[in-house]
Amino acid sequence: MKESPAPAKMKHELGLLDGTMLVAGSMIGSGIFIVSADITRFVGSAGWLIAAWLITGFMTLTAAVSYGELSAMFPKAGGQYVYLKEAYNKFVAFLYGWSFFAVIQTGTIAAVGVAFSKFTAYLIPAVSEDNILWSLKYGTDATGADKLFNISAAQLVSIVVILLLTYINTKGVKNGKIIQTTFTLAKLLSLFGLIGFGFLAFKGEIWDANWTNAWDMHALAKDGTTTSYTISAALGALAIAMVGSIFSSDAWNNVTFIAGEMKNPQRNVGLSLFFGTLIVTFIYVAANFMYTAVLPLQEIATAEKDRVAVAASQVIFGNVGTYVIAIMIMVSTFGC
């Protein structure tokens, strides 16, 4: 009787640098360019804006260290699925696995694809959401008007990018790591560049105004009016404000899903998590210090469509600032 073949083993081809780039690249998307506006509207001061990012960074680093311990205990592919199976049972892990596949990761990939196409439209207006390529009638509303299912050029771009990256990743881990490392380095360097040029454009009067009464928390409306908080309301406002910073710091755990393809996973997965989250936390905090150095708080809170980075870039680079940020977000989302 023939013996059954031995199960295939994953190749250990990813090193510490690859893992760190995956962590940082997964975390940095479009959030850092926009969410500071919403945070500022809730906290109303420079000090609490920075505090929101610092608290988020501390939480992320703590979680990353915890996952590092788990990855050392269970150094195989699967990430949170494996941890839930070991901690509880296969059924809990099964539910998580299918939720992750059908909703969590699918929705995240779709959102990143949409962000990529939206900012591509800044450079190529023909691929905007307004350019409808196909319309399919599926009924009429109460007024007799046609109900249409539209496919826009932006949606097509999103689909093509998702399919392209999926294809590249199916060709093997080497191709995937080249794309991930290249685009992560590009986004890190571009963010460091934006922050550096931002501090070169430092405006003392704006900085002083922003950091006067820096710990006076209040709601800051788009029309410039302010609303003071009670202590309990202030804690609630800070918690709500941090939704944006936590969203921007998510996805750091993706490296645990490929632990089985890491060299020396007991060591490198944990270090990748720590270094990746530390680098991104530093960039996020530095970027927000830069925002307060070039933009009044009111302008941060009322930036058009919450695009704080665009407003800052226009101060730094002039009219080309919009295109600079559009390219940066395209790079960030493509390598996310």
Coordinates of C-alpha atoms in Angstrom, one line a residue:
M1 CA 0.0 0.0 0.0
K2 CA 1.3 3.4 -1.0
E3 CA 2.2 5.8 1.8
S4 CA 0.4 9.2 1.6
P5 CA 2.7 12.0 0.6
A6 CA 4.1 14.3 3.3
P7 CA 2.3 17.6 3.6
A8 CA 3.9 20.4 1.7
K9 CA 6.0 22.8 3.7
M10 CA 6.2 26.5 3.2
K11 CA 9.5 28.0 2.2
H12 CA 11.1 30.3 4.8
E13 CA 12.0 33.2 2.5
L14 CA 11.0 36.3 4.4
G15 CA 13.5 38.0 6.7
L16 CA 13.3 40.6 9.4
L17 CA 13.4 43.5 6.9
D18 CA 10.6 42.0 4.8
G19 CA 8.4 41.4 7.9
T20 CA 9.0 45.0 9.2
M21 CA 8.1 46.4 5.8
L22 CA 4.9 44.3 5.7
V23 CA 3.9 45.6 9.1
A24 CA 4.6 49.3 8.3
G25 CA 3.2 49.0 4.8
S26 CA 0.0 47.4 6.0
M27 CA -0.5 50.1 8.6
I28 CA 0.2 53.2 6.4
G29 CA -2.8 53.8 4.1
S30 CA -4.8 57.0 3.5
G31 CA -5.7 57.6 7.2
I32 CA -2.7 59.7 8.2
F33 CA -3.6 62.1 5.4
I34 CA -7.2 62.8 6.5
V35 CA -8.2 61.7 10.0
S36 CA -6.5 64.5 11.9
A37 CA -9.3 66.8 10.8
D38 CA -11.9 64.8 12.6
I39 CA -9.7 64.3 15.7
T40 CA -9.2 68.0 15.9
R41 CA -12.9 68.7 15.7
F42 CA -13.4 66.5 18.7
V43 CA -10.5 67.6 20.9
G44 CA -10.0 71.2 19.8
S45 CA -6.4 71.6 20.8
A46 CA -2.9 70.7 19.6
G47 CA -1.9 68.9 22.8
W48 CA -4.8 66.5 22.7
L49 CA -4.4 66.0 19.0
I50 CA -0.9 64.7 19.6
A51 CA -2.0 62.8 22.8
A52 CA -4.6 60.9 20.7
W53 CA -1.9 59.7 18.4
L54 CA 0.5 58.9 21.3
I55 CA -2.1 56.9 23.2
T56 CA -2.9 55.0 20.0
G57 CA 0.7 54.3 19.4
F58 CA 1.2 53.0 22.9
M59 CA -1.9 50.7 22.5
T60 CA -0.6 49.5 19.1
L61 CA 2.9 48.8 20.4
T62 CA 1.5 46.9 23.4
A63 CA -0.7 44.8 21.2
A64 CA 2.2 44.2 18.8
V65 CA 4.4 42.9 21.6
S66 CA 1.6 40.6 22.8
Y67 CA 1.2 39.2 19.3
G68 CA 5.0 38.8 19.2
E69 CA 4.7 36.5 22.2
L70 CA 1.9 34.5 20.5
S71 CA 3.9 34.2 17.3
A72 CA 6.8 32.8 19.3
M73 CA 4.5 30.3 20.9
F74 CA 2.8 29.3 17.6
P75 CA 5.3 30.0 14.8
K76 CA 3.1 28.9 11.9
A77 CA 1.0 30.5 9.2
G78 CA -2.6 31.6 10.2
G79 CA -2.1 34.4 12.6
Q80 CA -5.2 35.2 14.7
Y81 CA -7.0 32.0 13.4
V82 CA -4.2 29.9 15.0
Y83 CA -4.3 31.9 18.2
L84 CA -8.1 31.6 18.5
K85 CA -8.0 27.8 17.8
E86 CA -5.3 27.3 20.4
A87 CA -7.0 29.5 23.0
Y88 CA -10.6 28.4 22.5
N89 CA -11.5 25.8 19.9
K90 CA -11.7 25.1 16.1
F91 CA -15.3 26.4 15.9
V92 CA -14.4 29.9 17.2
A93 CA -11.4 30.0 14.8
F94 CA -13.6 28.8 11.9
L95 CA -16.1 31.6 12.5
Y96 CA -13.2 34.2 12.6
G97 CA -11.6 32.7 9.5
W98 CA -14.8 33.0 7.4
S99 CA -15.6 36.4 8.8
F100 CA -12.1 37.6 8.0
F101 CA -12.4 36.2 4.5
A102 CA -15.9 37.3 3.7
V103 CA -16.2 40.6 5.4
I104 CA -13.1 42.0 7.3
Q105 CA -10.3 41.6 4.8
T106 CA -12.6 41.8 1.7
G107 CA -14.0 45.1 2.9
T108 CA -10.6 46.5 3.7
I109 CA -9.2 45.6 0.3
A110 CA -12.2 47.2 -1.4
A111 CA -11.9 50.4 0.6
V112 CA -8.2 50.7 -0.2
G113 CA -8.9 50.1 -3.8
V114 CA -11.5 52.9 -3.8
A115 CA -9.0 55.3 -2.1
F116 CA -6.4 54.5 -4.8
S117 CA -8.9 55.3 -7.6
K118 CA -10.2 58.5 -6.0
F119 CA -6.7 60.0 -5.8
T120 CA -5.7 58.6 -9.2
A121 CA -8.6 60.8 -10.5
Y122 CA -6.7 63.9 -9.3
L123 CA -4.0 63.1 -11.9
I124 CA -6.2 61.5 -14.5
P125 CA -9.7 63.0 -14.4
A126 CA -11.0 60.5 -16.9
V127 CA -10.9 57.8 -14.2
S128 CA -13.1 59.7 -11.8
E129 CA -16.3 58.5 -10.2
D130 CA -18.3 60.9 -12.4
N131 CA -17.2 59.0 -15.6
I132 CA -19.9 56.3 -15.9
L133 CA -19.0 53.6 -18.2
W134 CA -22.0 51.3 -18.0
S135 CA -25.5 51.7 -16.6
L136 CA -27.9 48.8 -16.0
K137 CA -31.6 49.5 -15.3
Y138 CA -33.1 47.4 -12.6
G139 CA -36.4 49.1 -11.9
T140 CA -38.1 52.4 -11.2
D141 CA -38.6 54.4 -8.1
A142 CA -41.8 56.0 -6.7
T143 CA -41.5 59.0 -9.1
G144 CA -41.1 56.8 -12.1
A145 CA -37.4 57.5 -12.6
D146 CA -35.2 54.7 -13.6
K147 CA -33.1 52.9 -11.0
L148 CA -29.6 52.4 -12.4
F149 CA -26.7 50.3 -11.4
N150 CA -23.7 52.2 -12.5
I151 CA -20.1 51.1 -13.2
S152 CA -17.7 54.1 -13.1
A153 CA -14.1 54.4 -14.4
A154 CA -13.0 54.7 -10.7
Q155 CA -14.6 51.4 -9.8
L156 CA -12.9 49.7 -12.8
V157 CA -9.5 51.1 -11.8
S158 CA -10.1 49.7 -8.2
I159 CA -11.0 46.3 -9.6
V160 CA -8.0 46.2 -12.0
V161 CA -5.5 47.2 -9.2
I162 CA -7.0 44.5 -6.8
L163 CA -6.7 41.8 -9.5
L164 CA -3.2 42.9 -10.4
L165 CA -1.9 42.7 -6.9
T166 CA -3.7 39.4 -6.3
Y167 CA -2.1 38.0 -9.4
I168 CA 1.4 39.2 -8.3
N169 CA 0.9 37.5 -4.9
T170 CA -0.2 34.2 -6.5
K171 CA 3.1 34.0 -8.3
G172 CA 5.0 33.4 -5.1
V173 CA 6.2 35.1 -1.9
K174 CA 9.3 36.5 -3.6
N175 CA 7.3 38.6 -6.0
G176 CA 5.0 39.7 -3.2
K177 CA 7.8 40.8 -0.9
I178 CA 9.5 42.8 -3.7
I179 CA 6.3 44.8 -4.3
Q180 CA 5.6 45.2 -0.6
T181 CA 9.2 46.3 0.3
T182 CA 9.5 48.6 -2.6
F183 CA 6.3 50.5 -2.1
T184 CA 6.7 50.6 1.7
L185 CA 10.1 52.1 1.4
A186 CA 8.7 54.6 -1.1
K187 CA 5.8 55.6 1.2
L188 CA 8.2 55.9 4.2
L189 CA 10.6 58.1 2.4
S190 CA 7.9 60.2 0.9
L191 CA 6.3 60.7 4.4
F192 CA 9.7 61.6 5.9
G193 CA 10.2 64.0 3.0
L194 CA 6.8 65.7 3.6
I195 CA 7.5 66.0 7.3
G196 CA 11.0 67.4 6.7
F197 CA 9.8 69.9 4.2
G198 CA 6.9 70.8 6.5
F199 CA 9.3 71.7 9.3
L200 CA 11.4 73.8 6.9
A201 CA 8.2 75.7 6.2
F202 CA 7.7 76.1 10.0
K203 CA 5.5 79.2 10.9
G204 CA 6.3 80.4 14.4
E205 CA 3.2 82.5 14.8
I206 CA 1.0 79.5 13.8
W207 CA 2.9 77.1 16.1
D208 CA 2.6 79.6 19.1
A209 CA -1.1 80.1 18.5
N210 CA -1.8 76.3 18.2
W211 CA 0.2 75.5 21.4
T212 CA -1.2 78.3 23.5
N213 CA -3.7 76.5 25.9
A214 CA -2.7 73.3 24.2
W215 CA -4.5 71.2 26.8
D216 CA -7.8 73.0 26.8
M217 CA -10.1 70.3 25.3
H218 CA -13.3 71.5 23.6
A219 CA -15.3 70.6 20.5
L220 CA -14.3 72.7 17.5
A221 CA -17.0 73.2 14.9
K222 CA -16.4 73.9 11.3
D223 CA -17.8 77.4 11.7
G224 CA -15.2 78.2 14.4
T225 CA -17.5 77.9 17.4
T226 CA -16.3 75.9 20.4
T227 CA -18.1 73.9 23.1
S228 CA -16.5 73.1 26.4
Y229 CA -16.6 69.6 27.9
T230 CA -17.3 68.2 31.3
I231 CA -14.7 65.7 32.5
S232 CA -16.8 62.7 31.5
A233 CA -17.7 64.2 28.2
A234 CA -14.0 65.0 27.5
L235 CA -13.1 61.3 28.1
G236 CA -15.8 60.3 25.7
A237 CA -14.7 62.9 23.1
L238 CA -11.1 61.6 23.3
A239 CA -12.3 58.0 22.8
I240 CA -14.4 58.9 19.8
A241 CA -11.6 61.0 18.4
M242 CA -9.2 58.1 18.6
V243 CA -11.4 56.0 16.2
G244 CA -9.6 57.7 13.4
S245 CA -6.1 57.2 14.8
I246 CA -6.8 53.6 15.6
F247 CA -8.2 53.0 12.1
S248 CA -5.0 54.5 10.7
S249 CA -2.9 52.1 12.9
D250 CA -4.7 49.0 12.0
A251 CA -3.5 45.9 10.0
W252 CA -0.2 45.6 11.8
N253 CA -1.0 42.0 12.6
N254 CA -0.9 40.9 9.0
V255 CA 2.6 39.6 9.3
T256 CA 1.4 36.9 11.6
F257 CA -0.6 35.3 8.8
I258 CA 2.6 34.5 7.0
A259 CA 4.7 33.4 10.0
G260 CA 5.2 30.1 8.3
E261 CA 7.1 31.8 5.5
M262 CA 9.4 33.8 7.8
K263 CA 13.0 32.8 8.6
N264 CA 13.3 32.1 12.3
P265 CA 9.7 33.1 13.0
Q266 CA 10.0 32.8 16.8
R267 CA 12.4 35.8 16.7
N268 CA 11.6 37.7 13.5
V269 CA 7.8 37.9 13.7
G270 CA 7.9 39.6 17.1
L271 CA 10.7 41.9 16.1
S272 CA 8.9 42.8 12.8
L273 CA 5.8 43.7 14.8
F274 CA 7.7 45.9 17.2
F275 CA 9.9 47.7 14.7
G276 CA 7.1 48.2 12.2
T277 CA 4.6 49.7 14.7
L278 CA 7.4 51.8 16.3
I279 CA 8.4 53.3 12.9
V280 CA 4.8 54.1 12.0
T281 CA 3.9 55.5 15.4
F282 CA 6.9 57.9 15.1
I283 CA 5.9 59.0 11.6
Y284 CA 2.3 59.6 12.6
V285 CA 3.2 61.7 15.6
A286 CA 5.8 63.6 13.6
A287 CA 3.3 64.3 10.8
N288 CA 0.8 65.7 13.3
F289 CA 3.5 68.0 14.8
M290 CA 4.2 69.1 11.3
Y291 CA 0.5 69.9 10.6
T292 CA 0.4 72.1 13.7
A293 CA 3.6 73.9 12.5
V294 CA 2.1 75.0 9.2
L295 CA -1.7 75.1 9.7
P296 CA -3.9 76.8 12.3
L297 CA -6.0 74.4 14.2
Q298 CA -9.1 75.8 12.6
E299 CA -7.7 75.0 9.2
I300 CA -6.8 71.5 10.3
A301 CA -10.4 71.0 11.6
T302 CA -12.0 72.4 8.5
A303 CA -9.8 71.1 5.7
E304 CA -11.8 70.4 2.6
K305 CA -13.1 66.8 2.7
D306 CA -10.8 66.4 5.7
R307 CA -7.7 66.4 3.5
V308 CA -5.3 67.9 6.1
A309 CA -2.2 66.6 4.2
V310 CA -3.4 68.4 1.1
A311 CA -3.8 71.7 2.9
A312 CA -0.4 71.3 4.5
S313 CA 1.2 70.3 1.2
Q314 CA -0.2 73.4 -0.5
V315 CA 1.4 75.6 2.2
I316 CA 4.7 73.7 1.7
F317 CA 4.8 73.2 -2.1
G318 CA 2.2 75.7 -3.4
N319 CA -0.4 74.7 -6.0
V320 CA 1.4 71.4 -6.8
G321 CA 0.8 70.2 -3.2
T322 CA -2.4 68.6 -4.2
Y323 CA -0.7 66.4 -6.8
V324 CA 2.2 65.6 -4.4
I325 CA -0.3 64.2 -1.8
A326 CA -2.3 62.4 -4.5
I327 CA 0.8 60.5 -5.6
M328 CA 1.8 59.8 -2.0
I329 CA -1.7 58.3 -1.3
M330 CA -1.6 56.3 -4.5
V331 CA 1.8 54.8 -3.4
S332 CA 0.5 54.3 0.2
T333 CA -2.7 52.5 -0.9
F334 CA -1.0 50.4 -3.6
G335 CA 1.5 49.1 -1.1
C336 CA -1.0 48.8 1.7

